[in-house]
Amino acid sequence: MTGFLVKRFLQALVVLFLVSVIVFTLLHLLPGGPARAILGPKGTPQQIEHFNHQQGYDRSLPMQYVMYLKRLLTGDLGDSYKLNSPVFELLKQRLPKTLLLTVLSTVLAVVIAVPLGLLQAVRRGKASDYALTGLAFLLYATPVFFLGLIMIILFAQVMPIFPAEAPQGETIGQLLGDFTGLVLPVVTMAFGIVAMFSRYMRSAVLDNLTEEYVRTAMAKGQSSRRIMVRHVLRNALIPLATLLGLYLPTLFSGALVVESMFNYPGMGLLFWNAAQGSDFPVLLGVTLVVGIATVLGSLLTDILYAVLDPRIRSVA
């Protein structure tokens, strides 16, 4: 197990290095270079020259990359010239809020999708299976912003049960204190995830129901419920664990739309406002964080794989 984790961790470090190289390259692909992109069209040649010297952009690219890595390791992601604040501080404030929204919506989606996929697999070919499959395809094909609009119209206007705007607290405790404001953003994100998770769960359960170990367990007289819960469910969760790890970038894109619609003060809304204001340091900082989260999600997937299926550990 230790060797497996060390191997995966080293692979994650290599990918993180490549992510840093890509973001560093994007920084130098900005229109007119970093100085022109940040100072704007009104920046004078003297100001651009001073900025390049101050930030080290007048040095060789390898030296600039070394300086960039040193700044990253100390938490220096640059400064937002629109918000007049360090990018690291902005992300430090917003990231926990986006994580809260993502975790709540993912947990809700898994809680709904796992039994839903099991039910579809057990009742394969029956009316309930066709109905749930049709509903899953409908939800999967519906854009997140359209789901959000439906939620706002139905539950904030026609039936004013929940507020149309998300809570605006500065801390996680304040956000949770206004839990009714979280309902619509969380449900909107969860509905799109449920559709995909339930389909994967259904396919995984159907695949495992045809395996030899299921027929052996049935021959030994074990009940269908025991076989489903103790054997099939554990193995069927492996593809879902993979999906959870690799779905992180998609979750962020969904969070970007949802946070913008409900004015939720997370990282997605920060990215949206930065894109509208051409705040490149913030855009690149968020891109770097999402890239790191994707790598960590992949690493978490490998660990979950090893926990759920010991055979993978021995092969790896």
Short mmCIF file of C-alpha atoms in Angstrom, two decimals:
data_model
loop_
_atom_site.label_atom_id
_atom_site.label_comp_id
_atom_site.label_asym_id
_atom_site.label_seq_id
_atom_site.Cartn_x
_atom_site.Cartn_y
_atom_site.Cartn_z
CA MET A 1 0.00 0.00 0.00
CA THR A 2 2.84 2.41 0.88
CA GLY A 3 4.66 1.79 -2.40
CA PHE A 4 1.44 2.34 -4.33
CA LEU A 5 0.77 5.67 -2.60
CA VAL A 6 4.38 6.86 -3.04
CA LYS A 7 4.25 6.04 -6.75
CA ARG A 8 0.98 7.92 -7.24
CA PHE A 9 2.24 10.86 -5.17
CA LEU A 10 5.38 11.19 -7.31
CA GLN A 11 3.27 11.09 -10.45
CA ALA A 12 1.08 13.85 -8.99
CA LEU A 13 4.19 15.98 -8.35
CA VAL A 14 5.24 15.62 -11.99
CA VAL A 15 1.80 16.70 -13.19
CA LEU A 16 1.81 19.65 -10.77
CA PHE A 17 5.14 20.73 -12.27
CA LEU A 18 3.60 20.59 -15.75
CA VAL A 19 0.59 22.60 -14.53
CA SER A 20 2.93 25.31 -13.23
CA VAL A 21 4.75 25.38 -16.59
CA ILE A 22 1.45 25.76 -18.47
CA VAL A 23 0.26 28.62 -16.25
CA PHE A 24 3.66 30.30 -16.53
CA THR A 25 3.41 30.01 -20.32
CA LEU A 26 -0.11 31.48 -20.30
CA LEU A 27 1.26 34.43 -18.34
CA HIS A 28 3.68 35.22 -21.17
CA LEU A 29 1.04 34.70 -23.86
CA LEU A 30 -1.06 37.57 -22.54
CA PRO A 31 -1.70 40.26 -25.19
CA GLY A 32 1.31 42.56 -25.25
CA GLY A 33 3.02 40.62 -22.47
CA PRO A 34 2.28 40.60 -18.72
CA ALA A 35 3.11 44.28 -18.23
CA ARG A 36 0.84 45.55 -21.01
CA ALA A 37 -1.99 43.21 -20.00
CA ILE A 38 -1.84 44.33 -16.36
CA LEU A 39 -1.10 48.06 -16.79
CA GLY A 40 -3.54 48.40 -19.66
CA PRO A 41 -3.34 50.41 -22.89
CA LYS A 42 -2.61 53.63 -20.98
CA GLY A 43 0.66 52.29 -19.56
CA THR A 44 3.61 54.33 -20.78
CA PRO A 45 6.84 52.70 -22.05
CA GLN A 46 8.59 53.94 -18.90
CA GLN A 47 5.95 52.34 -16.67
CA ILE A 48 6.14 49.06 -18.60
CA GLU A 49 9.94 49.04 -18.35
CA HIS A 50 9.78 49.73 -14.60
CA PHE A 51 7.14 47.01 -14.11
CA ASN A 52 9.15 44.44 -16.06
CA HIS A 53 12.26 45.22 -14.01
CA GLN A 54 10.33 45.15 -10.72
CA GLN A 55 8.69 41.79 -11.50
CA GLY A 56 11.78 40.28 -13.14
CA TYR A 57 10.23 40.04 -16.61
CA ASP A 58 13.39 41.53 -18.16
CA ARG A 59 15.37 38.42 -17.24
CA SER A 60 15.74 35.13 -19.13
CA LEU A 61 12.74 32.78 -19.23
CA PRO A 62 14.40 30.04 -17.11
CA MET A 63 15.25 32.61 -14.43
CA GLN A 64 11.73 34.00 -14.58
CA TYR A 65 10.32 30.51 -14.09
CA VAL A 66 12.56 29.93 -11.06
CA MET A 67 11.36 33.22 -9.58
CA TYR A 68 7.77 32.24 -10.39
CA LEU A 69 8.16 28.93 -8.54
CA LYS A 70 9.67 30.69 -5.53
CA ARG A 71 6.69 33.05 -5.41
CA LEU A 72 4.27 30.12 -5.70
CA LEU A 73 5.93 28.27 -2.82
CA THR A 74 5.55 31.35 -0.63
CA GLY A 75 1.90 31.83 -1.63
CA ASP A 76 2.57 34.83 -3.87
CA LEU A 77 0.21 34.62 -6.85
CA GLY A 78 0.53 38.26 -7.76
CA ASP A 79 -1.82 41.15 -7.08
CA SER A 80 -5.24 42.00 -8.42
CA TYR A 81 -4.93 45.49 -9.88
CA LYS A 82 -8.71 45.76 -10.12
CA LEU A 83 -9.44 44.81 -6.50
CA ASN A 84 -6.13 46.13 -5.12
CA SER A 85 -5.52 42.96 -3.15
CA PRO A 86 -3.16 39.96 -3.31
CA VAL A 87 -4.60 37.13 -5.39
CA PHE A 88 -3.71 34.62 -2.66
CA GLU A 89 -5.84 36.51 -0.12
CA LEU A 90 -8.77 36.64 -2.55
CA LEU A 91 -8.55 32.90 -3.19
CA LYS A 92 -8.11 32.24 0.52
CA GLN A 93 -11.41 34.01 1.17
CA ARG A 94 -13.34 32.51 -1.73
CA LEU A 95 -12.03 28.94 -2.05
CA PRO A 96 -13.62 27.59 1.18
CA LYS A 97 -16.99 28.93 0.05
CA THR A 98 -16.74 27.21 -3.31
CA LEU A 99 -15.62 24.02 -1.58
CA LEU A 100 -18.69 24.23 0.67
CA LEU A 101 -21.00 24.58 -2.32
CA THR A 102 -19.22 21.78 -4.22
CA VAL A 103 -19.12 19.36 -1.28
CA LEU A 104 -22.79 19.89 -0.36
CA SER A 105 -23.95 19.45 -3.96
CA THR A 106 -21.73 16.39 -4.51
CA VAL A 107 -22.87 14.70 -1.29
CA LEU A 108 -26.50 15.37 -2.19
CA ALA A 109 -25.91 14.02 -5.70
CA VAL A 110 -24.23 10.83 -4.43
CA VAL A 111 -26.95 10.25 -1.82
CA ILE A 112 -29.57 10.44 -4.57
CA ALA A 113 -27.65 8.81 -7.43
CA VAL A 114 -26.41 5.64 -5.66
CA PRO A 115 -29.84 4.25 -4.64
CA LEU A 116 -31.29 5.56 -7.91
CA GLY A 117 -28.71 3.65 -9.94
CA LEU A 118 -29.25 0.53 -7.84
CA LEU A 119 -33.00 0.76 -8.37
CA GLN A 120 -32.59 1.17 -12.12
CA ALA A 121 -30.27 -1.85 -12.31
CA VAL A 122 -32.50 -4.08 -10.18
CA ARG A 123 -35.59 -3.12 -12.19
CA ARG A 124 -33.87 -3.19 -15.56
CA GLY A 125 -36.21 -3.16 -18.53
CA LYS A 126 -39.26 -2.22 -16.46
CA ALA A 127 -41.34 0.95 -16.60
CA SER A 128 -39.59 2.53 -13.61
CA ASP A 129 -36.19 1.94 -15.25
CA TYR A 130 -37.29 3.62 -18.48
CA ALA A 131 -38.84 6.53 -16.59
CA LEU A 132 -35.76 7.15 -14.44
CA THR A 133 -33.45 6.74 -17.43
CA GLY A 134 -35.46 9.31 -19.39
CA LEU A 135 -35.35 11.70 -16.44
CA ALA A 136 -31.59 11.22 -16.09
CA PHE A 137 -31.01 11.98 -19.77
CA LEU A 138 -33.23 15.06 -19.52
CA LEU A 139 -31.30 16.40 -16.53
CA TYR A 140 -27.96 15.59 -18.15
CA ALA A 141 -28.91 17.42 -21.35
CA THR A 142 -30.22 20.49 -19.51
CA PRO A 143 -27.65 23.31 -19.10
CA VAL A 144 -26.86 24.33 -15.54
CA PHE A 145 -27.97 27.92 -16.12
CA PHE A 146 -31.37 26.71 -17.37
CA LEU A 147 -31.80 24.53 -14.28
CA GLY A 148 -30.93 27.54 -12.16
CA LEU A 149 -33.50 29.69 -13.94
CA ILE A 150 -36.18 27.06 -13.40
CA MET A 151 -35.30 26.87 -9.69
CA ILE A 152 -35.44 30.64 -9.32
CA ILE A 153 -38.75 30.96 -11.16
CA LEU A 154 -40.44 28.06 -9.35
CA PHE A 155 -39.12 28.36 -5.82
CA ALA A 156 -38.23 32.05 -5.51
CA GLN A 157 -40.99 33.70 -7.55
CA VAL A 158 -44.00 31.44 -8.20
CA MET A 159 -43.66 29.75 -4.80
CA PRO A 160 -41.40 32.04 -2.75
CA ILE A 161 -40.02 29.32 -0.50
CA PHE A 162 -36.31 30.08 -0.88
CA PRO A 163 -34.45 33.34 -1.63
CA ALA A 164 -33.15 33.87 -5.17
CA GLU A 165 -29.84 35.19 -3.85
CA ALA A 166 -27.31 33.03 -2.02
CA PRO A 167 -26.15 34.03 1.49
CA GLN A 168 -23.50 36.75 1.55
CA GLY A 169 -21.61 35.88 4.74
CA GLU A 170 -17.85 36.27 5.03
CA THR A 171 -17.32 32.96 6.83
CA ILE A 172 -18.54 29.39 6.39
CA GLY A 173 -20.49 29.68 9.64
CA GLN A 174 -22.37 32.71 8.35
CA LEU A 175 -23.19 30.95 5.09
CA LEU A 176 -24.50 27.89 6.94
CA GLY A 177 -26.42 30.19 9.27
CA ASP A 178 -28.55 31.22 6.28
CA PHE A 179 -29.03 27.67 5.03
CA THR A 180 -32.24 28.44 3.13
CA GLY A 181 -30.19 30.64 0.81
CA LEU A 182 -27.92 27.68 0.01
CA VAL A 183 -30.74 25.37 -1.03
CA LEU A 184 -31.26 26.59 -4.60
CA PRO A 185 -27.54 26.79 -5.56
CA VAL A 186 -26.82 23.37 -4.03
CA VAL A 187 -29.82 21.67 -5.63
CA THR A 188 -29.08 23.28 -9.01
CA MET A 189 -25.54 21.90 -9.03
CA ALA A 190 -26.59 18.53 -7.61
CA PHE A 191 -29.27 17.85 -10.24
CA GLY A 192 -26.77 17.99 -13.08
CA ILE A 193 -24.41 15.64 -11.24
CA VAL A 194 -27.14 13.14 -10.27
CA ALA A 195 -27.90 12.39 -13.90
CA MET A 196 -24.33 11.31 -14.71
CA PHE A 197 -23.66 9.52 -11.42
CA SER A 198 -26.87 7.47 -11.57
CA ARG A 199 -26.11 6.30 -15.11
CA TYR A 200 -22.59 5.22 -14.13
CA MET A 201 -23.97 3.50 -11.04
CA ARG A 202 -26.59 1.64 -13.07
CA SER A 203 -24.01 0.39 -15.58
CA ALA A 204 -21.56 -0.65 -12.86
CA VAL A 205 -24.22 -2.59 -10.94
CA LEU A 206 -25.39 -4.37 -14.09
CA ASP A 207 -21.80 -5.35 -14.93
CA ASN A 208 -21.22 -6.75 -11.45
CA LEU A 209 -24.50 -8.69 -11.39
CA THR A 210 -23.14 -10.90 -14.18
CA GLU A 211 -19.90 -11.75 -12.34
CA GLU A 212 -19.09 -15.21 -10.97
CA TYR A 213 -18.90 -14.07 -7.35
CA VAL A 214 -22.57 -13.03 -7.47
CA ARG A 215 -23.66 -16.44 -8.74
CA THR A 216 -21.46 -18.11 -6.10
CA ALA A 217 -23.00 -16.02 -3.33
CA MET A 218 -26.50 -16.85 -4.59
CA ALA A 219 -25.61 -20.55 -4.70
CA LYS A 220 -24.55 -20.35 -1.06
CA GLY A 221 -28.02 -19.12 -0.17
CA GLN A 222 -27.21 -15.48 0.61
CA SER A 223 -30.12 -13.09 0.30
CA SER A 224 -30.34 -10.69 -2.64
CA ARG A 225 -30.15 -7.72 -0.28
CA ARG A 226 -26.96 -9.02 1.36
CA ILE A 227 -25.35 -9.71 -2.01
CA MET A 228 -26.30 -6.27 -3.28
CA VAL A 229 -25.11 -4.33 -0.23
CA ARG A 230 -22.04 -6.35 0.77
CA HIS A 231 -20.63 -7.36 -2.61
CA VAL A 232 -22.13 -5.60 -5.62
CA LEU A 233 -22.31 -2.10 -4.12
CA ARG A 234 -18.65 -2.08 -3.05
CA ASN A 235 -17.41 -3.04 -6.51
CA ALA A 236 -19.89 -0.78 -8.28
CA LEU A 237 -18.58 2.22 -6.34
CA ILE A 238 -15.17 1.96 -8.03
CA PRO A 239 -16.24 3.66 -11.32
CA LEU A 240 -18.11 6.26 -9.28
CA ALA A 241 -14.96 6.98 -7.27
CA THR A 242 -13.12 7.58 -10.54
CA LEU A 243 -15.84 9.90 -11.73
CA LEU A 244 -15.75 11.89 -8.51
CA GLY A 245 -12.05 12.61 -8.85
CA LEU A 246 -12.07 13.42 -12.55
CA TYR A 247 -15.26 15.49 -12.33
CA LEU A 248 -13.62 18.30 -10.32
CA PRO A 249 -12.96 20.61 -13.31
CA THR A 250 -16.56 20.17 -14.45
CA LEU A 251 -17.75 20.91 -10.93
CA PHE A 252 -15.83 24.18 -10.99
CA SER A 253 -17.35 25.17 -14.33
CA GLY A 254 -20.76 24.40 -12.87
CA ALA A 255 -19.91 26.40 -9.76
CA LEU A 256 -18.87 29.33 -11.96
CA VAL A 257 -22.31 29.45 -13.58
CA VAL A 258 -24.25 28.78 -10.38
CA GLU A 259 -22.30 31.31 -8.32
CA SER A 260 -22.82 33.95 -11.00
CA MET A 261 -26.56 33.27 -11.16
CA PHE A 262 -27.16 33.27 -7.41
CA ASN A 263 -24.48 35.88 -6.58
CA TYR A 264 -22.72 33.35 -4.38
CA PRO A 265 -19.45 34.84 -3.06
CA GLY A 266 -17.18 31.98 -4.14
CA MET A 267 -14.26 31.44 -6.48
CA GLY A 268 -16.49 31.01 -9.52
CA LEU A 269 -17.99 34.47 -9.07
CA LEU A 270 -14.48 35.86 -8.52
CA PHE A 271 -13.37 34.29 -11.82
CA TRP A 272 -16.43 35.63 -13.63
CA ASN A 273 -15.88 39.19 -12.39
CA ALA A 274 -12.15 38.95 -13.18
CA ALA A 275 -12.92 37.82 -16.74
CA GLN A 276 -15.26 40.75 -17.24
CA GLY A 277 -12.66 43.17 -15.88
CA SER A 278 -9.63 41.56 -17.61
CA ASP A 279 -8.03 40.98 -14.21
CA PHE A 280 -5.39 38.56 -15.52
CA PRO A 281 -3.56 37.82 -12.24
CA VAL A 282 -6.83 36.60 -10.71
CA LEU A 283 -7.70 34.56 -13.81
CA LEU A 284 -4.31 32.84 -13.79
CA GLY A 285 -4.44 32.30 -10.03
CA VAL A 286 -7.83 30.60 -10.27
CA THR A 287 -6.61 28.54 -13.24
CA LEU A 288 -3.63 27.35 -11.20
CA VAL A 289 -5.82 26.42 -8.22
CA VAL A 290 -8.26 24.49 -10.43
CA GLY A 291 -5.34 22.67 -12.05
CA ILE A 292 -3.94 21.70 -8.64
CA ALA A 293 -7.41 20.60 -7.50
CA THR A 294 -7.71 18.40 -10.60
CA VAL A 295 -4.38 16.72 -9.88
CA LEU A 296 -5.31 16.19 -6.23
CA GLY A 297 -8.68 14.82 -7.31
CA SER A 298 -6.95 12.30 -9.56
CA LEU A 299 -4.65 11.32 -6.67
CA LEU A 300 -7.67 10.91 -4.40
CA THR A 301 -9.25 8.70 -7.06
CA ASP A 302 -6.22 6.41 -7.06
CA ILE A 303 -6.35 6.15 -3.27
CA LEU A 304 -10.07 5.36 -3.33
CA TYR A 305 -9.40 2.74 -5.98
CA ALA A 306 -6.84 1.08 -3.74
CA VAL A 307 -9.18 1.15 -0.75
CA LEU A 308 -12.15 -0.27 -2.64
CA ASP A 309 -10.25 -2.87 -4.68
CA PRO A 310 -7.09 -4.43 -3.15
CA ARG A 311 -6.29 -6.08 -6.51
CA ILE A 312 -5.34 -2.69 -7.90
CA ARG A 313 -2.74 -2.26 -5.16
CA SER A 314 -1.09 -5.55 -6.01
CA VAL A 315 -1.03 -4.81 -9.75
CA ALA A 316 0.30 -1.26 -9.19
#
